[in-house]
Short mmCIF file of C-alpha atoms and ligand atoms in Angstrom, two decimals:
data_model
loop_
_atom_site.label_atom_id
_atom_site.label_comp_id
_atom_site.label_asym_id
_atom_site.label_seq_id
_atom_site.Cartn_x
_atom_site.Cartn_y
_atom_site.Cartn_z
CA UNK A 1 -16.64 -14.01 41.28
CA UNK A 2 -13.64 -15.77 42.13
CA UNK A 3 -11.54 -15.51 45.50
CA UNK A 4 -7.17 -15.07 45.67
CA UNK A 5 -5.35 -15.08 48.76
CA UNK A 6 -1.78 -14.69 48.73
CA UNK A 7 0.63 -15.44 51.87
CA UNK A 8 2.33 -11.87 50.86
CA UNK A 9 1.32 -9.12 48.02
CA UNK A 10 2.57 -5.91 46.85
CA UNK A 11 -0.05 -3.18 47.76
CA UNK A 12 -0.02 0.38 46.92
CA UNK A 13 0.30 0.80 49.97
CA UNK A 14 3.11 -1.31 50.38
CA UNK A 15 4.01 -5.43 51.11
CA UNK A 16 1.02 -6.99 53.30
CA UNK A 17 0.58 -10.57 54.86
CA UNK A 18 -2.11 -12.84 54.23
CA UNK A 19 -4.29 -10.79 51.89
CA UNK A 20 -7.28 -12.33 50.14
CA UNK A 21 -8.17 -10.76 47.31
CA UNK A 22 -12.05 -10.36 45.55
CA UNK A 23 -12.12 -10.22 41.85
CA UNK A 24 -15.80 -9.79 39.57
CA UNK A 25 -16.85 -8.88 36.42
CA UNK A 26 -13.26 -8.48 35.48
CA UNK A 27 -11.67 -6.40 38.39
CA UNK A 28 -10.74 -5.93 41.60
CA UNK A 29 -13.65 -5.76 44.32
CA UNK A 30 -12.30 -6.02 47.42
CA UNK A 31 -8.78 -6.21 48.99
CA UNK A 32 -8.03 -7.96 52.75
CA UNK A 33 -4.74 -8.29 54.01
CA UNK A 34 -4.02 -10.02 57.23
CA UNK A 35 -7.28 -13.28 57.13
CA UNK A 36 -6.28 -16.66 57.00
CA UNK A 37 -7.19 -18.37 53.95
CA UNK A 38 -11.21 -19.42 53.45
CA UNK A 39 -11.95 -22.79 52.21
CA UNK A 40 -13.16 -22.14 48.12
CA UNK A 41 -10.11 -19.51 48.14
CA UNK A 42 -7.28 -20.00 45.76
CA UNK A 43 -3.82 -20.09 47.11
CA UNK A 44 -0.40 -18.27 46.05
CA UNK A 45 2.70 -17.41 47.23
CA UNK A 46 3.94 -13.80 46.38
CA UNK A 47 1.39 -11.44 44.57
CA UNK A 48 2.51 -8.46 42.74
CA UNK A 49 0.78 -5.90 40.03
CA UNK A 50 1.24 -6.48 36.45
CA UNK A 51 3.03 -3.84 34.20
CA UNK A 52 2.16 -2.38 31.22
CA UNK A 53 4.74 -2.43 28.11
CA UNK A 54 3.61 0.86 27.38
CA UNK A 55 5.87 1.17 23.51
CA UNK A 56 5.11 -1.96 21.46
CA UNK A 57 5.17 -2.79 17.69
CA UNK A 58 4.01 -6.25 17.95
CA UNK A 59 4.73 -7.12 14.06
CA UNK A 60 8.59 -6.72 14.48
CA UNK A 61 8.57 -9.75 17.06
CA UNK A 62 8.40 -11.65 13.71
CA UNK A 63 12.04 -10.64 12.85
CA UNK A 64 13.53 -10.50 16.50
CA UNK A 65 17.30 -11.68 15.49
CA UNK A 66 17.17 -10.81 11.96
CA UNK A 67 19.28 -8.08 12.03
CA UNK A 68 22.11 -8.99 13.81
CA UNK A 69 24.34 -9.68 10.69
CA UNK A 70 26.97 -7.12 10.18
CA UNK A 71 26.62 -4.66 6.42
CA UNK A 72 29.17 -4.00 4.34
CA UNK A 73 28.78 0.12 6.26
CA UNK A 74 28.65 0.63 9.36
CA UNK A 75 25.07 -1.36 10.83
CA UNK A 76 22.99 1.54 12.71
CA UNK A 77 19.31 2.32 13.70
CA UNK A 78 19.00 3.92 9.69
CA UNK A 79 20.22 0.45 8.52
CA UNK A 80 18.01 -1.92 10.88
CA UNK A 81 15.08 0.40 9.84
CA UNK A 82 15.49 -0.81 6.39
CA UNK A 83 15.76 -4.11 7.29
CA UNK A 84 12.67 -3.63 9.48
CA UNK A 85 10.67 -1.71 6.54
CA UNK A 86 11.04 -4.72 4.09
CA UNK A 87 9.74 -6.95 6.29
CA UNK A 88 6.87 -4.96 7.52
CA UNK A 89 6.26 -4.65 3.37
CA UNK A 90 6.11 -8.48 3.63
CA UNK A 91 3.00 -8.79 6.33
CA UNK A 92 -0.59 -9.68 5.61
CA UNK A 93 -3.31 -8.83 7.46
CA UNK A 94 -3.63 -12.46 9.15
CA UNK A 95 0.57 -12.65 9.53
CA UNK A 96 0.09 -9.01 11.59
CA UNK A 97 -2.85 -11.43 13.79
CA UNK A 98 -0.49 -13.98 14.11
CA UNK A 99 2.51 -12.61 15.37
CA UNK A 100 0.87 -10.32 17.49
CA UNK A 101 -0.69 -13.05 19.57
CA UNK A 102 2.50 -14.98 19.90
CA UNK A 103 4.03 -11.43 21.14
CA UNK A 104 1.11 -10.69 23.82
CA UNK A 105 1.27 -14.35 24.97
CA UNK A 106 4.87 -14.02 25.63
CA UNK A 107 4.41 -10.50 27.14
CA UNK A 108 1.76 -12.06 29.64
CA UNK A 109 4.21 -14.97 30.74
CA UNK A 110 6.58 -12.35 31.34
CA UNK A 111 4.30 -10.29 33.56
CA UNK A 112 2.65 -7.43 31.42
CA UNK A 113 -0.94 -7.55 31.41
CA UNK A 114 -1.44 -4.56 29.09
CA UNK A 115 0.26 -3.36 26.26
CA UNK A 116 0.64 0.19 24.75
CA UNK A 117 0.35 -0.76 20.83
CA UNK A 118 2.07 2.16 18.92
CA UNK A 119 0.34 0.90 15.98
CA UNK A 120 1.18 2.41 12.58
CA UNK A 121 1.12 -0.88 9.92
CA UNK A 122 -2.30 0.50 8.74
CA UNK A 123 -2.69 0.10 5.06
CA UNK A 124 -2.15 -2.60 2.45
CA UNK A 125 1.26 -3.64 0.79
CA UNK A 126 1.00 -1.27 -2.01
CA UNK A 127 0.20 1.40 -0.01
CA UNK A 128 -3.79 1.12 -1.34
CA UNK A 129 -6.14 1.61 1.85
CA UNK A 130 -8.05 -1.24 2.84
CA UNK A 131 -12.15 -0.56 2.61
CA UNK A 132 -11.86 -0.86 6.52
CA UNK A 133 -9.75 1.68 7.45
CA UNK A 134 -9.13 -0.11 11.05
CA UNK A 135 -8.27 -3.52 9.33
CA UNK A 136 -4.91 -3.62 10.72
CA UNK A 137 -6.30 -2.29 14.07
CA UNK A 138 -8.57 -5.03 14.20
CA UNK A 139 -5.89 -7.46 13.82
CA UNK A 140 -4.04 -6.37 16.75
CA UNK A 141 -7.59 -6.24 18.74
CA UNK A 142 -8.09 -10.10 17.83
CA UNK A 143 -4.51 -10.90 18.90
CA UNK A 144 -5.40 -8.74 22.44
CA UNK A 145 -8.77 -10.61 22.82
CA UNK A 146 -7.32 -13.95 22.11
CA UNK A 147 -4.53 -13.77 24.52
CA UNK A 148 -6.01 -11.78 26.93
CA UNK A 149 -3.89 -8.62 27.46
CA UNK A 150 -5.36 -4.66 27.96
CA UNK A 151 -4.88 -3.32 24.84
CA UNK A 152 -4.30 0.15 24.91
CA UNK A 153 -4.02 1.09 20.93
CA UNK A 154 -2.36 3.86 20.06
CA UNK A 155 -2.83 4.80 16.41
CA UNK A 156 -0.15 6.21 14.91
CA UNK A 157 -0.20 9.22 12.69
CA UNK A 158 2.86 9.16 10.09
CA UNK A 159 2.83 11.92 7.13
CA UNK A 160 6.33 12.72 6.75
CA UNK A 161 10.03 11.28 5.41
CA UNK A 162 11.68 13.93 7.92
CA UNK A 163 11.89 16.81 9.59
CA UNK A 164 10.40 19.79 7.35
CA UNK A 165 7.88 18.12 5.89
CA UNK A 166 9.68 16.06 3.57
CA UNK A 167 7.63 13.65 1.30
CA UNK A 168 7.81 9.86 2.80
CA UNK A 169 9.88 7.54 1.13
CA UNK A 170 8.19 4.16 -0.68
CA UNK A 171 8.76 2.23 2.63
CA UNK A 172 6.68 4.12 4.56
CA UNK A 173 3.74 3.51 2.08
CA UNK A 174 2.09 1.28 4.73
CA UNK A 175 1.86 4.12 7.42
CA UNK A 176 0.82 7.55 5.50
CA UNK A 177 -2.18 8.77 6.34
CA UNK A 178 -3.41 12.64 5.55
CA UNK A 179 -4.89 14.30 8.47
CA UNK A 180 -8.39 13.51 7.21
CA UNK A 181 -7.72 10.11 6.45
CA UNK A 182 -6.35 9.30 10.04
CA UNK A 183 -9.72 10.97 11.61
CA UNK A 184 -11.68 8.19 9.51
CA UNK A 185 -8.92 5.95 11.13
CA UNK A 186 -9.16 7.07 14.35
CA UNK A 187 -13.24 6.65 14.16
CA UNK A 188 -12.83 3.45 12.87
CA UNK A 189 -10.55 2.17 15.56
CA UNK A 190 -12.76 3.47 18.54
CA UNK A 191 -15.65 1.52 17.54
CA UNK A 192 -13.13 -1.98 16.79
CA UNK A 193 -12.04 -1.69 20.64
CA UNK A 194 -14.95 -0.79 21.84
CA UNK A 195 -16.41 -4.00 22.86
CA UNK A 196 -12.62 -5.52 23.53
CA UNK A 197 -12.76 -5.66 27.33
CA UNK A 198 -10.51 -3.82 29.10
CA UNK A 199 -9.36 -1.88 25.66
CA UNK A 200 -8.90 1.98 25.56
CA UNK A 201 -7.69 4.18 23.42
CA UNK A 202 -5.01 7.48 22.46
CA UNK A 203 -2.89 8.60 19.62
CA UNK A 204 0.59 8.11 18.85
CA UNK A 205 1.88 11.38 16.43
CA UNK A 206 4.99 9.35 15.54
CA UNK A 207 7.83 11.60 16.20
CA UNK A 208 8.92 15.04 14.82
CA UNK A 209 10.45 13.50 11.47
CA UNK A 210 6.93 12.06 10.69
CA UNK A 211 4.32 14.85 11.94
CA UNK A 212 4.59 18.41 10.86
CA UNK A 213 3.76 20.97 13.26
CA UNK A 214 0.12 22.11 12.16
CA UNK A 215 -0.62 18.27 11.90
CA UNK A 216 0.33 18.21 15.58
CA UNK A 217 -1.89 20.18 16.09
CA UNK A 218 -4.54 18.65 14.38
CA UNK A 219 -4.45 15.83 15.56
CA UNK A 220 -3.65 16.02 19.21
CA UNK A 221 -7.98 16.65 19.59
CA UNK A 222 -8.16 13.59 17.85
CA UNK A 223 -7.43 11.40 21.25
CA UNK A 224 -10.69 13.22 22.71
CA UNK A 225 -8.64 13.07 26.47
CA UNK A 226 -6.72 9.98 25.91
CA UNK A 227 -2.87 9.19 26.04
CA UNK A 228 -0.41 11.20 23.62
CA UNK A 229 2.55 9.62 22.58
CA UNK A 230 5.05 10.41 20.98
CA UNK A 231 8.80 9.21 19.45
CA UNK A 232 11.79 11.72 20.20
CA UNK A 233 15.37 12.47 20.51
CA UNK A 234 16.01 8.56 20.10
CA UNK A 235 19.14 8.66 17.99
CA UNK A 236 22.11 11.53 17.94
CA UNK A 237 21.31 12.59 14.18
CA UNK A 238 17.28 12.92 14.47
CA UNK A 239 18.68 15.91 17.34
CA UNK A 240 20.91 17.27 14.55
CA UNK A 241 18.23 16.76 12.12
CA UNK A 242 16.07 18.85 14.46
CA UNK A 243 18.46 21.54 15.54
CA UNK A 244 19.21 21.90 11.57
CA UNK A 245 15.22 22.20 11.07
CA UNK A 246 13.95 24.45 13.92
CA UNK A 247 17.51 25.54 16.06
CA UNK A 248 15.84 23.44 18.90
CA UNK A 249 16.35 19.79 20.04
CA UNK A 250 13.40 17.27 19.91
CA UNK A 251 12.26 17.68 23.68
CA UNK A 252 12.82 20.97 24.04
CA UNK A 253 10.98 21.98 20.90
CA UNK A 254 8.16 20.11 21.69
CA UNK A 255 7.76 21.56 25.16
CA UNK A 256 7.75 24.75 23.67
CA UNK A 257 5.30 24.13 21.07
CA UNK A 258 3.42 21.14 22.29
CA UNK A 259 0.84 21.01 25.25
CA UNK A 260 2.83 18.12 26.83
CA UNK A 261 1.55 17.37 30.21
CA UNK A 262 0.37 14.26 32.26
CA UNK A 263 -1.48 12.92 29.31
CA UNK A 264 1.85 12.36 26.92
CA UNK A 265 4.20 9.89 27.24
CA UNK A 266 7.42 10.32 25.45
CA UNK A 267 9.28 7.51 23.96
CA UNK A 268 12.87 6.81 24.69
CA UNK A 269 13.70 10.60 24.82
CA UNK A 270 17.39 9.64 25.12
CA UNK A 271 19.18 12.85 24.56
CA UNK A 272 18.25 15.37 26.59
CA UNK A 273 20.48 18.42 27.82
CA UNK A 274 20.28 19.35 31.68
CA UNK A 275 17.67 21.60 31.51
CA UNK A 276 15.71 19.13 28.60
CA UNK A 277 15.55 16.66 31.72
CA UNK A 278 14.79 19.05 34.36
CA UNK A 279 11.73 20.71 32.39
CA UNK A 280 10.52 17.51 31.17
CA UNK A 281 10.28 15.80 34.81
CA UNK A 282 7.99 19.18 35.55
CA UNK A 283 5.48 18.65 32.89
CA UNK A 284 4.46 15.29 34.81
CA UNK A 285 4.75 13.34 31.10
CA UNK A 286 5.91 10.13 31.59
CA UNK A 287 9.36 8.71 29.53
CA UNK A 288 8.99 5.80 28.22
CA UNK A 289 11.75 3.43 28.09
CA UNK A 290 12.33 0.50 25.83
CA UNK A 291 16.21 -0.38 27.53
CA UNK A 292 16.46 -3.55 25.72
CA UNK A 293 15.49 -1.85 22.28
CA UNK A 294 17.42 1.09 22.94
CA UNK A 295 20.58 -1.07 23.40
CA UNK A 296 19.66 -3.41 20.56
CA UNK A 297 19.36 -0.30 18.64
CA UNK A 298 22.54 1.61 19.96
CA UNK A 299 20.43 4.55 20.54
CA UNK A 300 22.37 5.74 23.35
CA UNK A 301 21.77 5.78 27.40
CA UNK A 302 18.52 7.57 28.84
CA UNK A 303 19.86 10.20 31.66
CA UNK A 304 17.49 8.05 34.00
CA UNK A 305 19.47 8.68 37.37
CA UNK A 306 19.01 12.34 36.81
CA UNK A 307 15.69 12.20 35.22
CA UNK A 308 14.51 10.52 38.45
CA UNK A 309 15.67 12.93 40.49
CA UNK A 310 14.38 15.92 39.01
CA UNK A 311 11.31 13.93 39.55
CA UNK A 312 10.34 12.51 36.72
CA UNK A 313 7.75 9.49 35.73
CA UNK A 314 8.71 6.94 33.61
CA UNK A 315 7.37 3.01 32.43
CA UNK A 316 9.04 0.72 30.62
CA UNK A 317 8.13 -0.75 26.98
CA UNK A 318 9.18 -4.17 24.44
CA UNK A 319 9.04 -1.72 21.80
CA UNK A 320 11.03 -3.79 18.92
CA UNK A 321 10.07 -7.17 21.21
CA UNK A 322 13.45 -8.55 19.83
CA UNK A 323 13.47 -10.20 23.03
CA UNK A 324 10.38 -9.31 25.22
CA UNK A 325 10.72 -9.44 29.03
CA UNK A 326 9.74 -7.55 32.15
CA UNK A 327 12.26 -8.12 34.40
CA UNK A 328 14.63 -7.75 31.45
CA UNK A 329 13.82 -4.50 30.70
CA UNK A 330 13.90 -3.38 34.15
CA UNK A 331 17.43 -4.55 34.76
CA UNK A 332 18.45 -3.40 31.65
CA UNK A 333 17.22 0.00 32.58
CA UNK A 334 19.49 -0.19 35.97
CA UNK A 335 22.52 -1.76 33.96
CA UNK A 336 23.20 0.98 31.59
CA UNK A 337 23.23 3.65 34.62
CA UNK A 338 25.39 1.49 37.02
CA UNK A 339 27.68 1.34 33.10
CA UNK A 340 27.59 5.10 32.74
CA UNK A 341 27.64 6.06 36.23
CA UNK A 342 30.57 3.46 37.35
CA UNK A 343 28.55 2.73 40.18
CA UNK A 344 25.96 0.06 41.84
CA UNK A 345 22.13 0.15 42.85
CA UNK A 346 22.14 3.33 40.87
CA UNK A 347 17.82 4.04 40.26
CA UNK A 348 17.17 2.82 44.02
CA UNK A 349 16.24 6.45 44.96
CA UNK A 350 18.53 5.99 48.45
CA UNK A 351 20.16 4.10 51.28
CA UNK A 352 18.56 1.59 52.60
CA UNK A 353 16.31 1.28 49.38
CA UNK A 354 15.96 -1.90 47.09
CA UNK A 355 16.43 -1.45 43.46
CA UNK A 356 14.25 -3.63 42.33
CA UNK A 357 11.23 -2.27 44.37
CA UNK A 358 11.82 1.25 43.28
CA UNK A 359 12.10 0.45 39.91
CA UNK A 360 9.14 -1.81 39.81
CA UNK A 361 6.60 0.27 41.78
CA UNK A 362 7.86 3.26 39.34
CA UNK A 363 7.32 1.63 36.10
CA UNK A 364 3.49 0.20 37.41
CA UNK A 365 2.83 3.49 38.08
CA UNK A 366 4.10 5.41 35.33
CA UNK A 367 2.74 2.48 33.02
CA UNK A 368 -0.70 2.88 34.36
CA UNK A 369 -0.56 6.73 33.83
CA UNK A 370 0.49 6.26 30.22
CA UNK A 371 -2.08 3.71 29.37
CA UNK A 372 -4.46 6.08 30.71
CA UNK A 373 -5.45 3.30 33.58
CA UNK A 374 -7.44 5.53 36.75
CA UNK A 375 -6.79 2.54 39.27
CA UNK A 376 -3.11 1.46 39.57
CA UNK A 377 -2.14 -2.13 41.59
CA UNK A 378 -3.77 -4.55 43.26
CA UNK A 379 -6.46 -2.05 44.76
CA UNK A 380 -10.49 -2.01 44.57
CA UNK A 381 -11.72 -1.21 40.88
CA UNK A 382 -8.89 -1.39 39.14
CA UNK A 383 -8.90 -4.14 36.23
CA UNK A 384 -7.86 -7.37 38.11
CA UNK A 385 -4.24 -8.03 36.31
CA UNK A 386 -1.93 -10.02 39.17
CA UNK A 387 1.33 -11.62 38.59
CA UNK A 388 2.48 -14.32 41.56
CA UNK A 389 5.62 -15.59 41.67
CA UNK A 390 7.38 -19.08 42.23
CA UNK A 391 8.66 -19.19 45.53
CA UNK A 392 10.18 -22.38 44.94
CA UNK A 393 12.54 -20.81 42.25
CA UNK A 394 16.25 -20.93 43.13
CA UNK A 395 16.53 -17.39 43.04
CA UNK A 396 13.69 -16.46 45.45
CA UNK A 397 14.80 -18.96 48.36
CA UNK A 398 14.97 -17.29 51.56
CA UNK A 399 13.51 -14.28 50.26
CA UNK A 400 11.09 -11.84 51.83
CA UNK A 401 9.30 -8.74 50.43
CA UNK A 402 11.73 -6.27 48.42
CA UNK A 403 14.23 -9.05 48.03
CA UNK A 404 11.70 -10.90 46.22
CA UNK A 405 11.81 -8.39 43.51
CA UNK A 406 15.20 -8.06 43.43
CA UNK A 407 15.68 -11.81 42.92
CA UNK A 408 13.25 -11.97 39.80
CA UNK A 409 14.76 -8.46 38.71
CA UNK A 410 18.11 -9.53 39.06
CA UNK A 411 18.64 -13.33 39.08
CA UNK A 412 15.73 -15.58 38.28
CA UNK A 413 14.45 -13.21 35.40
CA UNK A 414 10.73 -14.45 33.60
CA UNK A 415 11.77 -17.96 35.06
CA UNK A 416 10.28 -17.11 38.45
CA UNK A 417 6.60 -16.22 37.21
CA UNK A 418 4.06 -18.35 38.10
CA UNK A 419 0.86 -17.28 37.34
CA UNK A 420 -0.74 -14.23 35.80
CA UNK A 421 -4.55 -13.31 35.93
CA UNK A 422 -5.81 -10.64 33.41
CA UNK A 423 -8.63 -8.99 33.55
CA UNK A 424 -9.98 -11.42 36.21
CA UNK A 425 -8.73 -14.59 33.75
CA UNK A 426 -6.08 -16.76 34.61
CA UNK A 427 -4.24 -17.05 31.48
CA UNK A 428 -0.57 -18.14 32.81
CA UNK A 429 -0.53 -21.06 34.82
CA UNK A 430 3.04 -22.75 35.74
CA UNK A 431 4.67 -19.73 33.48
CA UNK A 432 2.81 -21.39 30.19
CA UNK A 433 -0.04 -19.06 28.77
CA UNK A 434 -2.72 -21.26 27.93
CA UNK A 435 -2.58 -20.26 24.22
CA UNK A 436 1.29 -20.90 24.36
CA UNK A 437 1.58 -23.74 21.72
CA UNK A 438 -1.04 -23.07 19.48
CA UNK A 439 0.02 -19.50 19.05
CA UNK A 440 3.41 -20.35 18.87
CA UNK A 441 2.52 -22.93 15.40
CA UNK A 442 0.82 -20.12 13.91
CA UNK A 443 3.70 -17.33 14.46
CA UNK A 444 5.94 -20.00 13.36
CA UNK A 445 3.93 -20.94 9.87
CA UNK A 446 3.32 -17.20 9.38
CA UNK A 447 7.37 -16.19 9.75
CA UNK A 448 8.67 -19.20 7.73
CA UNK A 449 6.54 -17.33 5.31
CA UNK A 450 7.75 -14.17 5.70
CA UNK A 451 11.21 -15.28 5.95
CA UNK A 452 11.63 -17.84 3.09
C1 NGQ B 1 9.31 2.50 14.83
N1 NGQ B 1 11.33 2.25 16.11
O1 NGQ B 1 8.39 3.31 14.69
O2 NGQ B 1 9.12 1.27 14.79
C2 NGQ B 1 10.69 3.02 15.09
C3 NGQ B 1 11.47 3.01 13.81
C4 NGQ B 1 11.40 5.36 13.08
C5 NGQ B 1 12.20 2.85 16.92
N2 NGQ B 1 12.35 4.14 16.79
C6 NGQ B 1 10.96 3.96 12.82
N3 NGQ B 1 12.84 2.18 17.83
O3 NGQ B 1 11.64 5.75 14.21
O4 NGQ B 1 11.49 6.10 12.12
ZN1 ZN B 2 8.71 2.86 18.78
#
């Protein structure tokens, strides 16, 4: 058992003084606000939940900034998928280990304390399958166990070159699976997480291009109640690529044809028509956002001030990790509406409302919904992932409650974290993660490898 109090902390119930929190076995016990500090307690500052990057595919930390040199055509997301294919060609099992950890140590420093692992590197480099078909899922559960983050894996199922059912090209050889090869996969991966504290589980159909519809099908029983998600309507051509296949768009085909509900989560859904947003906020799905990818990535700009107010749920993700932050993401997320929109404080959901807040009590919630998580915050019994912040960082001075927020969301960025506690451990102390250096000289040894 071990004993927090914080002079202020983010509740679900809203900001509270003075609040002593109980953690054991892992999670959350009991929550006080408003008792002085007992001697044996330890103190913080400013308390706040952790988030979840609910999108990630750790391995492509390893070539964050690769791909920033100009082709001789026009660079796109067709041309940086190359680029990203030949280098996921490139990883062994223990490089996929190694980068991983560097990419959840960073993603804990930042302030996410679980990570949604669309996970889809599963077989060898020529394509053979390894005798353990959850080899590659181990790897990311040893790089979750070492550093300390929920891992919520989401196995990927990937069949497909396109829309139609065209055959995969050679570098996708890694992630093909047959429906009764990913079953085996999926079997296989349970039992890997299954003694990873704090790990669950869902599937990830990849997107439209990759999945054929009776596949879908097939495999949606597959995540026996978990999380769905899904890739779609990320780039203008995969919509004309859709339209051309089925005469709908991504999102609106797959709410016709697809039992998406508070279970899914789709990723990025960028373009969306009017009535694409308004019938997606009603299913209750969450969107998830990767801002910083989706700009790296010119995708496009997520209709996020309309999406909210039909309603609808989103989190945020690292997806890519090219550069992996919370606060980063969130302010992204606000920068490309106040862009679009030629206006400020855009996502604050009304006068009188902070930005930051809204956005950050959104994406906790729609994070923990995603990664299937039943409590959400700093309440009793849910896992015992806390994030406090340095008051003594320029950016916080003088700063209460919402402001707090804004400063880290807006001006002091990861700087301002402190510590972070997950699952009950303290694993960031002073903004280092304990592993910090060590994993860093592995990721480093693995990508001058990789790169070389
Ligand atoms: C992925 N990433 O699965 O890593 C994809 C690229 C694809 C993004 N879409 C592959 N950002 O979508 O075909
Ligand atoms: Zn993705």
């Amino acid at each position: 058992m071990s004993r927090l109090h914080f002079a202020s902390a983010l509740l679900p119930s809203g900001w509270a003084n003075d609040v002593q929190v109980v953690i054991t076995a892992g999670a959350i016990a009991d929550v006080t606000p408003d008792v002085p500090p007992a001697a044996g307690d330890e103190r913080h500052d400013v308390a706040l939940p952790g988030l979840a990057s609910l999108h990630s595919h750790a391995f492509q930390r390893g070539m964050a900034g690769l791909a920033e040199l100009r082709g001789n055509s026009t660079d796109t997301f067709w041309t940086w998928r190359e680029t990203m294919y030949r280098f996921a060609l490139a990883m062994t099992p223990d490089d996929v280990t190694a980068v991983a950890t560097l990419v959840y140590v960073e993603m804990l420093e930042q302030g996410f304390t679980r990570v949604g692992e669309f996970h889809y590197l599963h077989h060898d480099r020529d394509g053979s399958h390894y005798d353990d078909p959850a080899e590659m899922a181990a790897r990311i559960a040893q790089a979750a166990e070492a550093s300390g983050i929920g891992l919520t894996l989401l196995p990927s199922f990937y069949a497909h070159g396109s829309f139609g059912g065209a055959a995969p090209h050679d570098g996708q050889r890694r992630f093909i699976c047959s429906v009764d090869q990913f079953a085996k996969l999926m079997a296989a991966s349970r039992k890997t997480i299954a003694t990873l504290p704090g790990a669950n589980i869902g599937i990830a159909p990849h997107s439209l291009r990759a999945v054929a519809p009776d596949e879908l099908s097939a495999v949606i029983p597959l995540a026996e109640g978990g999380p769905v998600h899904i890739h779609a309507a990320e780039q203008v051509k995969e919509v004309e690529d859709c339209l051309a296949w089925s005469g709908r768009r991504p999102v609106q085909w797959l709410l016709e044809h697809a039992p998406v509900d508070r279970r899914w989560c789709v990723i990025h859904a960028t373009h969306m028509t009017d009535q694409e947003v308004s019938a997606l906020a009603k299913t209750g799905a969450v969107a998830g956002l990767c801002p910083i990818t989706e700009a790296s990535l010119g995708d496009g700009i997520f209709p996020a001030r309309d999406f909210l107010d039909a309603g609808g749920l989103f989190g945020i993700g690292t997806d890519s990790n090219v550069l992996v932050g919370a606060a980063d993401e969130l302010r992204q997320l606000e920068y490309g509406q106040r862009l679009k929109h030629r206006a400020r404080n855009v996502l604050s959901g009304g006068a009188g409302r902070s930005t930051g807040r809204t956005l950050f009590d959104a994406a906790v919630a729609g994070g923990a919904q995603a990664m299937a998580q039943p409590a959400v915050g700093l309440s009793p019994g849910a896992r015992a992932d806390i994030v406090t912040l340095d008051g003594s960082h320029p950016s916080l001075a003088g700063r209460a409650r919402d402001a707090v927020i804004d400063g880290w969301i807006f001006a002091a960025g990861s700087t301002a974290i402190d510590c972070v506690w997950a699952g009950g451990n303290k694993v960031v102390e002073g903004g280092r993660h304990k592993l910090r250096q060590a994993a860093r000289e592995r990721f480093n040894a693995a990508v001058r490898r990789l790169v070389a």
